[in-house]
């Protein structure tokens, strides 16, 4: 009985020695919080004293990487490691490649046979799309106008601002989240243009040195030119109506029976003429050319008038003699 009691202190000494050797290594400094952009890399460092046997890295409580003194144990190619020596300590670095939004969460560094660990938080941001829907703009000079910029699919929503590369007056803008989409925002720029130039919408990521921008050209026109353009479009529509009325009247005369009228083709040609006029007006303005209106001169009558209408096909001619 006495011998057994003498063995107990010896066993306690052995257990104490094992505990001391098992806790001889520790985490000196754990990883730091990080905010990264989706699709990039995230890096976390864990500084440990010498004597460690196994380091484990976990993402949201799931071990994704294990490291021994001789080599890492990689189970997922997106999670790799690097090791460094710093004095008498070791630094274990975990690298997350092609970071995804679902990687957002708690990063933990821990040691085998130890209840000690150190953790940090990974925040992942998403850069979405940025666009000005109408693209390049043509607006009247010295008249207020609005330009809208949309940021779509951003996490979190960016800070939106504008750069104005043209002479303007009274510029201001208002940015707000889209009411039906928590990942989108809209910014409306109001200004009075006084010359040609560019407008740039910028979206800046919060907490990151990253941004996206979109630029459009803005061309101003004189209000008188715009009024002239509208008048020419109205004249074109009026000419089309007069032509249709004239065709209706000549049908009451002596008409060539061989000719077969093609009403839909006439209407389509008149429509295309109107569209062509509108396109020509805008094209001449964009090329810096003064607007040239249509020639309204008509050949005068010679004796009993004979009227010819040239249709879309050059082979179709209607000859009408007025009685």
mmCIF file of C-alpha atoms in Angstrom:
data_model
loop_
_atom_site.group_PDB
_atom_site.id
_atom_site.type_symbol
_atom_site.label_atom_id
_atom_site.label_comp_id
_atom_site.label_asym_id
_atom_site.label_seq_id
_atom_site.Cartn_x
_atom_site.Cartn_y
_atom_site.Cartn_z
ATOM 1 C CA UNK A 1 0.000 0.000 0.000
ATOM 2 C CA UNK A 2 2.788 2.341 0.887
ATOM 3 C CA UNK A 3 4.598 1.524 -2.373
ATOM 4 C CA UNK A 4 1.547 2.404 -4.417
ATOM 5 C CA UNK A 5 1.294 5.836 -2.816
ATOM 6 C CA UNK A 6 4.942 6.471 -3.575
ATOM 7 C CA UNK A 7 4.242 5.844 -7.324
ATOM 8 C CA UNK A 8 1.519 8.528 -7.598
ATOM 9 C CA UNK A 9 3.821 11.582 -7.350
ATOM 10 C CA UNK A 10 6.073 10.085 -10.013
ATOM 11 C CA UNK A 11 3.108 9.657 -12.407
ATOM 12 C CA UNK A 12 1.982 13.218 -11.805
ATOM 13 C CA UNK A 13 5.424 14.455 -12.719
ATOM 14 C CA UNK A 14 5.317 12.516 -16.000
ATOM 15 C CA UNK A 15 1.838 13.847 -16.904
ATOM 16 C CA UNK A 16 2.913 17.360 -16.096
ATOM 17 C CA UNK A 17 5.909 16.947 -18.386
ATOM 18 C CA UNK A 18 3.732 15.733 -21.254
ATOM 19 C CA UNK A 19 1.343 18.636 -20.806
ATOM 20 C CA UNK A 20 4.247 21.061 -20.798
ATOM 21 C CA UNK A 21 5.698 19.638 -24.014
ATOM 22 C CA UNK A 22 2.278 19.666 -25.690
ATOM 23 C CA UNK A 23 1.702 23.307 -24.860
ATOM 24 C CA UNK A 24 5.227 24.455 -25.630
ATOM 25 C CA UNK A 25 4.001 25.930 -28.948
ATOM 26 C CA UNK A 26 1.294 28.550 -29.285
ATOM 27 C CA UNK A 27 -0.275 31.071 -31.633
ATOM 28 C CA UNK A 28 1.576 34.330 -31.188
ATOM 29 C CA UNK A 29 -0.423 36.394 -33.677
ATOM 30 C CA UNK A 30 -3.556 35.413 -35.557
ATOM 31 C CA UNK A 31 -4.948 36.470 -38.950
ATOM 32 C CA UNK A 32 -6.369 39.936 -39.663
ATOM 33 C CA UNK A 33 -9.763 40.883 -41.098
ATOM 34 C CA UNK A 34 -9.732 41.319 -44.871
ATOM 35 C CA UNK A 35 -12.030 42.812 -47.526
ATOM 36 C CA UNK A 36 -11.432 41.634 -51.091
ATOM 37 C CA UNK A 37 -13.060 41.832 -54.489
ATOM 38 C CA UNK A 38 -14.774 38.764 -55.913
ATOM 39 C CA UNK A 39 -12.457 36.889 -58.277
ATOM 40 C CA UNK A 40 -9.227 38.077 -56.616
ATOM 41 C CA UNK A 41 -7.024 36.534 -53.881
ATOM 42 C CA UNK A 42 -7.327 36.696 -50.093
ATOM 43 C CA UNK A 43 -4.305 36.068 -47.809
ATOM 44 C CA UNK A 44 -4.236 35.351 -44.071
ATOM 45 C CA UNK A 45 -1.180 34.910 -41.799
ATOM 46 C CA UNK A 46 -0.849 33.023 -38.530
ATOM 47 C CA UNK A 47 2.375 33.345 -36.486
ATOM 48 C CA UNK A 48 3.212 30.296 -34.329
ATOM 49 C CA UNK A 49 6.103 29.456 -32.008
ATOM 50 C CA UNK A 50 8.361 26.557 -32.926
ATOM 51 C CA UNK A 51 7.489 22.993 -31.999
ATOM 52 C CA UNK A 52 4.099 22.797 -33.716
ATOM 53 C CA UNK A 53 3.030 19.554 -35.362
ATOM 54 C CA UNK A 54 -0.099 20.467 -37.327
ATOM 55 C CA UNK A 55 -1.751 23.765 -38.337
ATOM 56 C CA UNK A 56 -5.358 23.762 -39.480
ATOM 57 C CA UNK A 57 -7.125 26.521 -41.427
ATOM 58 C CA UNK A 58 -10.931 26.596 -41.420
ATOM 59 C CA UNK A 59 -13.509 28.656 -43.326
ATOM 60 C CA UNK A 60 -16.835 28.967 -41.541
ATOM 61 C CA UNK A 61 -15.873 26.058 -39.249
ATOM 62 C CA UNK A 62 -14.938 23.731 -42.113
ATOM 63 C CA UNK A 63 -11.258 22.751 -42.340
ATOM 64 C CA UNK A 64 -10.067 23.645 -45.851
ATOM 65 C CA UNK A 65 -6.288 23.341 -45.408
ATOM 66 C CA UNK A 66 -3.923 21.413 -43.089
ATOM 67 C CA UNK A 67 -0.156 21.961 -42.825
ATOM 68 C CA UNK A 68 2.576 19.742 -41.363
ATOM 69 C CA UNK A 69 6.217 20.781 -40.820
ATOM 70 C CA UNK A 70 7.151 18.996 -44.063
ATOM 71 C CA UNK A 71 4.251 19.711 -46.429
ATOM 72 C CA UNK A 72 0.692 21.036 -46.722
ATOM 73 C CA UNK A 73 -2.289 18.718 -47.046
ATOM 74 C CA UNK A 74 -4.363 20.299 -49.829
ATOM 75 C CA UNK A 75 -7.913 19.089 -50.332
ATOM 76 C CA UNK A 76 -9.132 22.002 -52.498
ATOM 77 C CA UNK A 77 -6.984 23.725 -55.142
ATOM 78 C CA UNK A 78 -8.507 27.105 -54.253
ATOM 79 C CA UNK A 79 -6.827 26.945 -50.828
ATOM 80 C CA UNK A 80 -3.019 26.834 -50.829
ATOM 81 C CA UNK A 81 -0.318 27.818 -48.346
ATOM 82 C CA UNK A 82 3.103 29.409 -47.932
ATOM 83 C CA UNK A 83 5.495 29.241 -44.950
ATOM 84 C CA UNK A 84 8.069 31.725 -43.639
ATOM 85 C CA UNK A 85 10.491 31.883 -40.735
ATOM 86 C CA UNK A 86 10.619 34.943 -38.489
ATOM 87 C CA UNK A 87 13.277 34.603 -35.830
ATOM 88 C CA UNK A 88 12.348 31.635 -33.675
ATOM 89 C CA UNK A 89 8.749 31.658 -34.931
ATOM 90 C CA UNK A 90 6.980 30.271 -37.993
ATOM 91 C CA UNK A 91 4.444 32.071 -40.165
ATOM 92 C CA UNK A 92 1.767 30.069 -41.933
ATOM 93 C CA UNK A 93 -0.042 31.858 -44.772
ATOM 94 C CA UNK A 94 -3.287 30.619 -46.294
ATOM 95 C CA UNK A 95 -4.132 31.874 -49.791
ATOM 96 C CA UNK A 96 -7.679 31.722 -51.130
ATOM 97 C CA UNK A 97 -7.697 31.880 -54.928
ATOM 98 C CA UNK A 98 -10.613 33.128 -57.057
ATOM 99 C CA UNK A 99 -12.542 34.341 -54.018
ATOM 100 C CA UNK A 100 -16.289 33.837 -54.228
ATOM 101 C CA UNK A 101 -19.151 35.647 -52.557
ATOM 102 C CA UNK A 102 -20.000 32.529 -50.524
ATOM 103 C CA UNK A 103 -16.484 32.622 -49.011
ATOM 104 C CA UNK A 104 -17.636 35.528 -46.839
ATOM 105 C CA UNK A 105 -17.296 34.499 -43.195
ATOM 106 C CA UNK A 106 -14.959 33.447 -40.376
ATOM 107 C CA UNK A 107 -11.370 32.385 -41.041
ATOM 108 C CA UNK A 108 -9.753 30.376 -38.210
ATOM 109 C CA UNK A 109 -6.184 29.229 -37.550
ATOM 110 C CA UNK A 110 -5.806 26.441 -34.947
ATOM 111 C CA UNK A 111 -3.221 23.933 -33.695
ATOM 112 C CA UNK A 112 -3.430 20.178 -33.150
ATOM 113 C CA UNK A 113 -3.970 19.052 -29.533
ATOM 114 C CA UNK A 114 -4.683 22.627 -28.491
ATOM 115 C CA UNK A 115 -7.834 24.500 -27.672
ATOM 116 C CA UNK A 116 -6.196 27.748 -28.715
ATOM 117 C CA UNK A 117 -7.111 29.338 -32.020
ATOM 118 C CA UNK A 118 -7.215 32.749 -33.677
ATOM 119 C CA UNK A 119 -9.793 34.005 -36.150
ATOM 120 C CA UNK A 120 -10.592 36.865 -38.532
ATOM 121 C CA UNK A 121 -13.426 37.825 -40.864
ATOM 122 C CA UNK A 122 -13.384 37.735 -44.656
ATOM 123 C CA UNK A 123 -15.663 40.208 -46.488
ATOM 124 C CA UNK A 124 -16.212 39.700 -50.218
ATOM 125 C CA UNK A 125 -17.477 42.519 -52.426
ATOM 126 C CA UNK A 126 -18.959 42.203 -55.917
ATOM 127 C CA UNK A 127 -18.381 44.734 -58.706
ATOM 128 C CA UNK A 128 -21.436 44.778 -60.954
ATOM 129 C CA UNK A 129 -22.326 46.583 -64.179
ATOM 130 C CA UNK A 130 -22.385 50.345 -64.816
ATOM 131 C CA UNK A 131 -24.226 51.880 -67.751
ATOM 132 C CA UNK A 132 -25.886 54.992 -69.157
ATOM 133 C CA UNK A 133 -28.806 53.474 -71.111
ATOM 134 C CA UNK A 134 -29.243 56.107 -73.828
ATOM 135 C CA UNK A 135 -25.538 56.296 -74.700
ATOM 136 C CA UNK A 136 -24.304 59.386 -76.565
ATOM 137 C CA UNK A 137 -26.740 62.296 -76.337
ATOM 138 C CA UNK A 138 -27.875 65.250 -78.494
ATOM 139 C CA UNK A 139 -29.608 67.980 -76.491
ATOM 140 C CA UNK A 140 -30.630 71.640 -76.978
ATOM 141 C CA UNK A 141 -28.161 74.260 -75.802
ATOM 142 C CA UNK A 142 -28.980 76.188 -72.595
ATOM 143 C CA UNK A 143 -31.938 73.941 -71.764
ATOM 144 C CA UNK A 144 -31.913 71.756 -68.591
ATOM 145 C CA UNK A 145 -31.568 68.023 -69.190
ATOM 146 C CA UNK A 146 -31.181 64.811 -67.145
ATOM 147 C CA UNK A 147 -28.637 62.012 -67.656
ATOM 148 C CA UNK A 148 -29.200 58.705 -65.830
ATOM 149 C CA UNK A 149 -26.558 56.171 -64.741
ATOM 150 C CA UNK A 150 -27.408 52.667 -63.464
ATOM 151 C CA UNK A 151 -25.222 50.466 -61.213
ATOM 152 C CA UNK A 152 -26.522 46.892 -61.428
ATOM 153 C CA UNK A 153 -25.558 43.882 -59.292
ATOM 154 C CA UNK A 154 -23.153 45.506 -56.784
ATOM 155 C CA UNK A 155 -22.440 44.185 -53.250
ATOM 156 C CA UNK A 156 -22.435 46.449 -51.370
ATOM 157 C CA UNK A 157 -23.893 49.376 -53.335
ATOM 158 C CA UNK A 158 -21.143 51.698 -54.630
ATOM 159 C CA UNK A 159 -20.678 55.423 -54.135
ATOM 160 C CA UNK A 160 -21.681 57.066 -57.450
ATOM 161 C CA UNK A 161 -20.272 60.394 -58.627
ATOM 162 C CA UNK A 162 -19.922 62.315 -61.919
ATOM 163 C CA UNK A 163 -17.104 63.962 -63.865
ATOM 164 C CA UNK A 164 -18.196 66.735 -66.233
ATOM 165 C CA UNK A 165 -15.877 67.455 -69.162
ATOM 166 C CA UNK A 166 -17.823 70.255 -70.809
ATOM 167 C CA UNK A 167 -19.129 73.783 -70.075
ATOM 168 C CA UNK A 168 -22.367 73.596 -68.094
ATOM 169 C CA UNK A 169 -24.345 75.562 -65.551
ATOM 170 C CA UNK A 170 -26.311 74.491 -62.474
ATOM 171 C CA UNK A 171 -24.999 70.867 -62.298
ATOM 172 C CA UNK A 172 -26.333 68.591 -59.544
ATOM 173 C CA UNK A 173 -26.975 64.890 -59.085
ATOM 174 C CA UNK A 174 -28.956 62.565 -56.856
ATOM 175 C CA UNK A 175 -28.041 58.916 -56.187
ATOM 176 C CA UNK A 176 -30.331 56.379 -54.536
ATOM 177 C CA UNK A 177 -30.880 52.605 -54.288
ATOM 178 C CA UNK A 178 -33.324 50.989 -56.669
ATOM 179 C CA UNK A 179 -36.517 50.317 -54.673
ATOM 180 C CA UNK A 180 -37.014 46.784 -56.064
ATOM 181 C CA UNK A 181 -33.368 45.635 -56.230
ATOM 182 C CA UNK A 182 -31.092 45.765 -53.170
ATOM 183 C CA UNK A 183 -28.018 45.208 -55.364
ATOM 184 C CA UNK A 184 -28.650 48.120 -57.737
ATOM 185 C CA UNK A 185 -28.607 51.924 -57.585
ATOM 186 C CA UNK A 186 -29.370 54.844 -59.905
ATOM 187 C CA UNK A 187 -27.882 58.319 -60.178
ATOM 188 C CA UNK A 188 -29.528 61.187 -62.085
ATOM 189 C CA UNK A 189 -27.379 64.127 -63.201
ATOM 190 C CA UNK A 190 -29.171 67.397 -63.942
ATOM 191 C CA UNK A 191 -27.387 70.157 -65.853
ATOM 192 C CA UNK A 192 -27.776 72.925 -68.410
ATOM 193 C CA UNK A 193 -25.305 72.304 -71.267
ATOM 194 C CA UNK A 194 -23.469 75.219 -72.870
ATOM 195 C CA UNK A 195 -21.135 73.327 -75.189
ATOM 196 C CA UNK A 196 -20.049 69.898 -76.401
ATOM 197 C CA UNK A 197 -18.093 67.509 -74.192
ATOM 198 C CA UNK A 198 -18.175 64.308 -72.153
ATOM 199 C CA UNK A 199 -19.972 63.057 -69.060
ATOM 200 C CA UNK A 200 -18.450 60.271 -66.945
ATOM 201 C CA UNK A 201 -20.318 58.256 -64.307
ATOM 202 C CA UNK A 202 -18.036 56.677 -61.647
ATOM 203 C CA UNK A 203 -18.896 53.921 -59.150
ATOM 204 C CA UNK A 204 -16.435 53.444 -56.259
ATOM 205 C CA UNK A 205 -16.306 50.295 -54.111
ATOM 206 C CA UNK A 206 -16.646 50.945 -50.388
ATOM 207 C CA UNK A 207 -13.541 49.908 -48.451
ATOM 208 C CA UNK A 208 -11.575 48.973 -51.581
ATOM 209 C CA UNK A 209 -9.392 50.894 -54.001
ATOM 210 C CA UNK A 210 -11.499 49.778 -56.964
ATOM 211 C CA UNK A 211 -13.933 51.555 -59.257
ATOM 212 C CA UNK A 212 -15.696 51.350 -62.604
ATOM 213 C CA UNK A 213 -16.675 54.179 -64.965
ATOM 214 C CA UNK A 214 -18.675 54.804 -68.140
ATOM 215 C CA UNK A 215 -18.351 57.854 -70.422
ATOM 216 C CA UNK A 216 -20.714 59.288 -73.042
ATOM 217 C CA UNK A 217 -20.431 62.177 -75.482
ATOM 218 C CA UNK A 218 -22.932 65.021 -75.238
ATOM 219 C CA UNK A 219 -23.555 67.222 -78.277
ATOM 220 C CA UNK A 220 -25.546 70.451 -78.019
ATOM 221 C CA UNK A 221 -27.588 71.974 -80.840
ATOM 222 C CA UNK A 222 -29.047 75.419 -81.233
ATOM 223 C CA UNK A 223 -32.762 75.575 -80.347
ATOM 224 C CA UNK A 224 -33.388 77.230 -83.742
ATOM 225 C CA UNK A 225 -31.783 74.262 -85.526
ATOM 226 C CA UNK A 226 -33.955 71.890 -83.547
ATOM 227 C CA UNK A 227 -37.041 73.903 -84.482
ATOM 228 C CA UNK A 228 -35.962 73.837 -88.152
ATOM 229 C CA UNK A 229 -35.519 70.084 -87.969
ATOM 230 C CA UNK A 230 -39.000 69.620 -86.523
ATOM 231 C CA UNK A 231 -40.465 71.888 -89.221
ATOM 232 C CA UNK A 232 -38.812 69.851 -91.979
ATOM 233 C CA UNK A 233 -40.230 66.631 -90.541
ATOM 234 C CA UNK A 234 -43.696 68.215 -90.515
ATOM 235 C CA UNK A 235 -43.211 69.430 -94.096
ATOM 236 C CA UNK A 236 -42.253 65.926 -95.158
ATOM 237 C CA UNK A 237 -45.437 64.543 -93.580
ATOM 238 C CA UNK A 238 -47.471 67.296 -95.291
ATOM 239 C CA UNK A 239 -45.911 66.529 -98.688
ATOM 240 C CA UNK A 240 -46.839 62.867 -98.221
ATOM 241 C CA UNK A 241 -50.472 63.799 -97.491
ATOM 242 C CA UNK A 242 -50.666 66.164 -100.501
ATOM 243 C CA UNK A 243 -49.215 63.500 -102.771
ATOM 244 C CA UNK A 244 -51.803 60.953 -101.664
ATOM 245 C CA UNK A 245 -54.577 63.531 -102.261
ATOM 246 C CA UNK A 246 -53.226 64.279 -105.750
ATOM 247 C CA UNK A 247 -53.202 60.583 -106.622
ATOM 248 C CA UNK A 248 -56.833 60.290 -105.524
ATOM 249 C CA UNK A 249 -57.867 63.235 -107.739
ATOM 250 C CA UNK A 250 -56.124 62.061 -110.924
ATOM 251 C CA UNK A 251 -57.885 58.702 -110.707
ATOM 252 C CA UNK A 252 -61.055 60.494 -111.878
ATOM 253 C CA UNK A 253 -59.380 61.364 -115.233
ATOM 254 C CA UNK A 254 -58.537 59.162 -118.178
ATOM 255 C CA UNK A 255 -56.156 56.579 -116.775
ATOM 256 C CA UNK A 256 -53.983 54.092 -118.575
ATOM 257 C CA UNK A 257 -55.805 50.758 -118.034
ATOM 258 C CA UNK A 258 -52.604 48.788 -118.406
ATOM 259 C CA UNK A 259 -51.266 50.257 -115.113
ATOM 260 C CA UNK A 260 -52.197 48.472 -111.911
ATOM 261 C CA UNK A 261 -51.960 50.738 -108.813
ATOM 262 C CA UNK A 262 -49.749 49.531 -105.938
ATOM 263 C CA UNK A 263 -51.084 51.396 -102.885
ATOM 264 C CA UNK A 264 -49.037 49.635 -100.141
ATOM 265 C CA UNK A 265 -45.808 50.165 -102.082
ATOM 266 C CA UNK A 266 -46.561 53.906 -102.411
ATOM 267 C CA UNK A 267 -47.246 54.233 -98.692
ATOM 268 C CA UNK A 268 -44.034 52.351 -97.818
ATOM 269 C CA UNK A 269 -41.969 54.533 -100.156
ATOM 270 C CA UNK A 270 -43.409 57.698 -98.597
ATOM 271 C CA UNK A 271 -42.604 56.348 -95.138
ATOM 272 C CA UNK A 272 -39.034 55.480 -96.119
ATOM 273 C CA UNK A 273 -38.612 58.954 -97.638
ATOM 274 C CA UNK A 274 -39.696 60.537 -94.362
ATOM 275 C CA UNK A 275 -37.321 58.320 -92.346
ATOM 276 C CA UNK A 276 -34.484 59.047 -94.775
ATOM 277 C CA UNK A 277 -35.076 62.789 -94.399
ATOM 278 C CA UNK A 278 -34.917 62.517 -90.618
ATOM 279 C CA UNK A 279 -31.732 60.442 -90.755
ATOM 280 C CA UNK A 280 -30.155 62.873 -93.201
ATOM 281 C CA UNK A 281 -30.898 65.854 -90.996
ATOM 282 C CA UNK A 282 -29.283 64.254 -87.957
ATOM 283 C CA UNK A 283 -26.296 62.976 -89.966
ATOM 284 C CA UNK A 284 -25.602 66.405 -91.479
ATOM 285 C CA UNK A 285 -25.733 67.949 -88.029
ATOM 286 C CA UNK A 286 -23.397 65.344 -86.473
ATOM 287 C CA UNK A 287 -20.894 65.918 -89.306
ATOM 288 C CA UNK A 288 -20.903 69.642 -88.629
ATOM 289 C CA UNK A 289 -22.649 70.466 -91.936
ATOM 290 C CA UNK A 290 -25.420 73.036 -92.177
ATOM 291 C CA UNK A 291 -28.809 71.472 -92.707
ATOM 292 C CA UNK A 292 -29.911 71.317 -96.350
ATOM 293 C CA UNK A 293 -33.699 71.260 -96.821
ATOM 294 C CA UNK A 294 -35.430 69.398 -99.673
ATOM 295 C CA UNK A 295 -35.747 70.997 -103.105
ATOM 296 C CA UNK A 296 -39.446 71.925 -103.550
ATOM 297 C CA UNK A 297 -39.185 73.144 -107.157
ATOM 298 C CA UNK A 298 -41.523 71.435 -109.640
ATOM 299 C CA UNK A 299 -41.384 71.535 -113.502
ATOM 300 C CA UNK A 300 -43.919 73.931 -115.017
ATOM 301 C CA UNK A 301 -46.706 72.818 -117.413
ATOM 302 C CA UNK A 302 -46.235 72.783 -121.194
ATOM 303 C CA UNK A 303 -49.569 72.867 -123.019
ATOM 304 C CA UNK A 304 -51.963 70.172 -121.808
ATOM 305 C CA UNK A 305 -50.199 68.757 -118.757
ATOM 306 C CA UNK A 306 -49.124 65.143 -118.664
ATOM 307 C CA UNK A 307 -48.322 63.955 -115.111
ATOM 308 C CA UNK A 308 -45.931 61.060 -114.395
ATOM 309 C CA UNK A 309 -45.428 59.366 -110.977
ATOM 310 C CA UNK A 310 -42.180 57.396 -110.603
ATOM 311 C CA UNK A 311 -42.724 54.549 -108.175
ATOM 312 C CA UNK A 312 -40.171 52.505 -106.170
ATOM 313 C CA UNK A 313 -39.561 50.267 -109.217
ATOM 314 C CA UNK A 314 -38.125 52.236 -112.173
ATOM 315 C CA UNK A 315 -40.039 49.968 -114.593
ATOM 316 C CA UNK A 316 -43.487 51.057 -113.288
ATOM 317 C CA UNK A 317 -44.715 54.400 -114.719
ATOM 318 C CA UNK A 318 -48.246 55.751 -114.610
ATOM 319 C CA UNK A 319 -49.198 58.177 -117.416
ATOM 320 C CA UNK A 320 -52.316 60.230 -116.802
ATOM 321 C CA UNK A 321 -53.795 62.847 -119.096
ATOM 322 C CA UNK A 322 -55.888 65.482 -117.390
ATOM 323 C CA UNK A 323 -59.148 66.338 -119.170
#
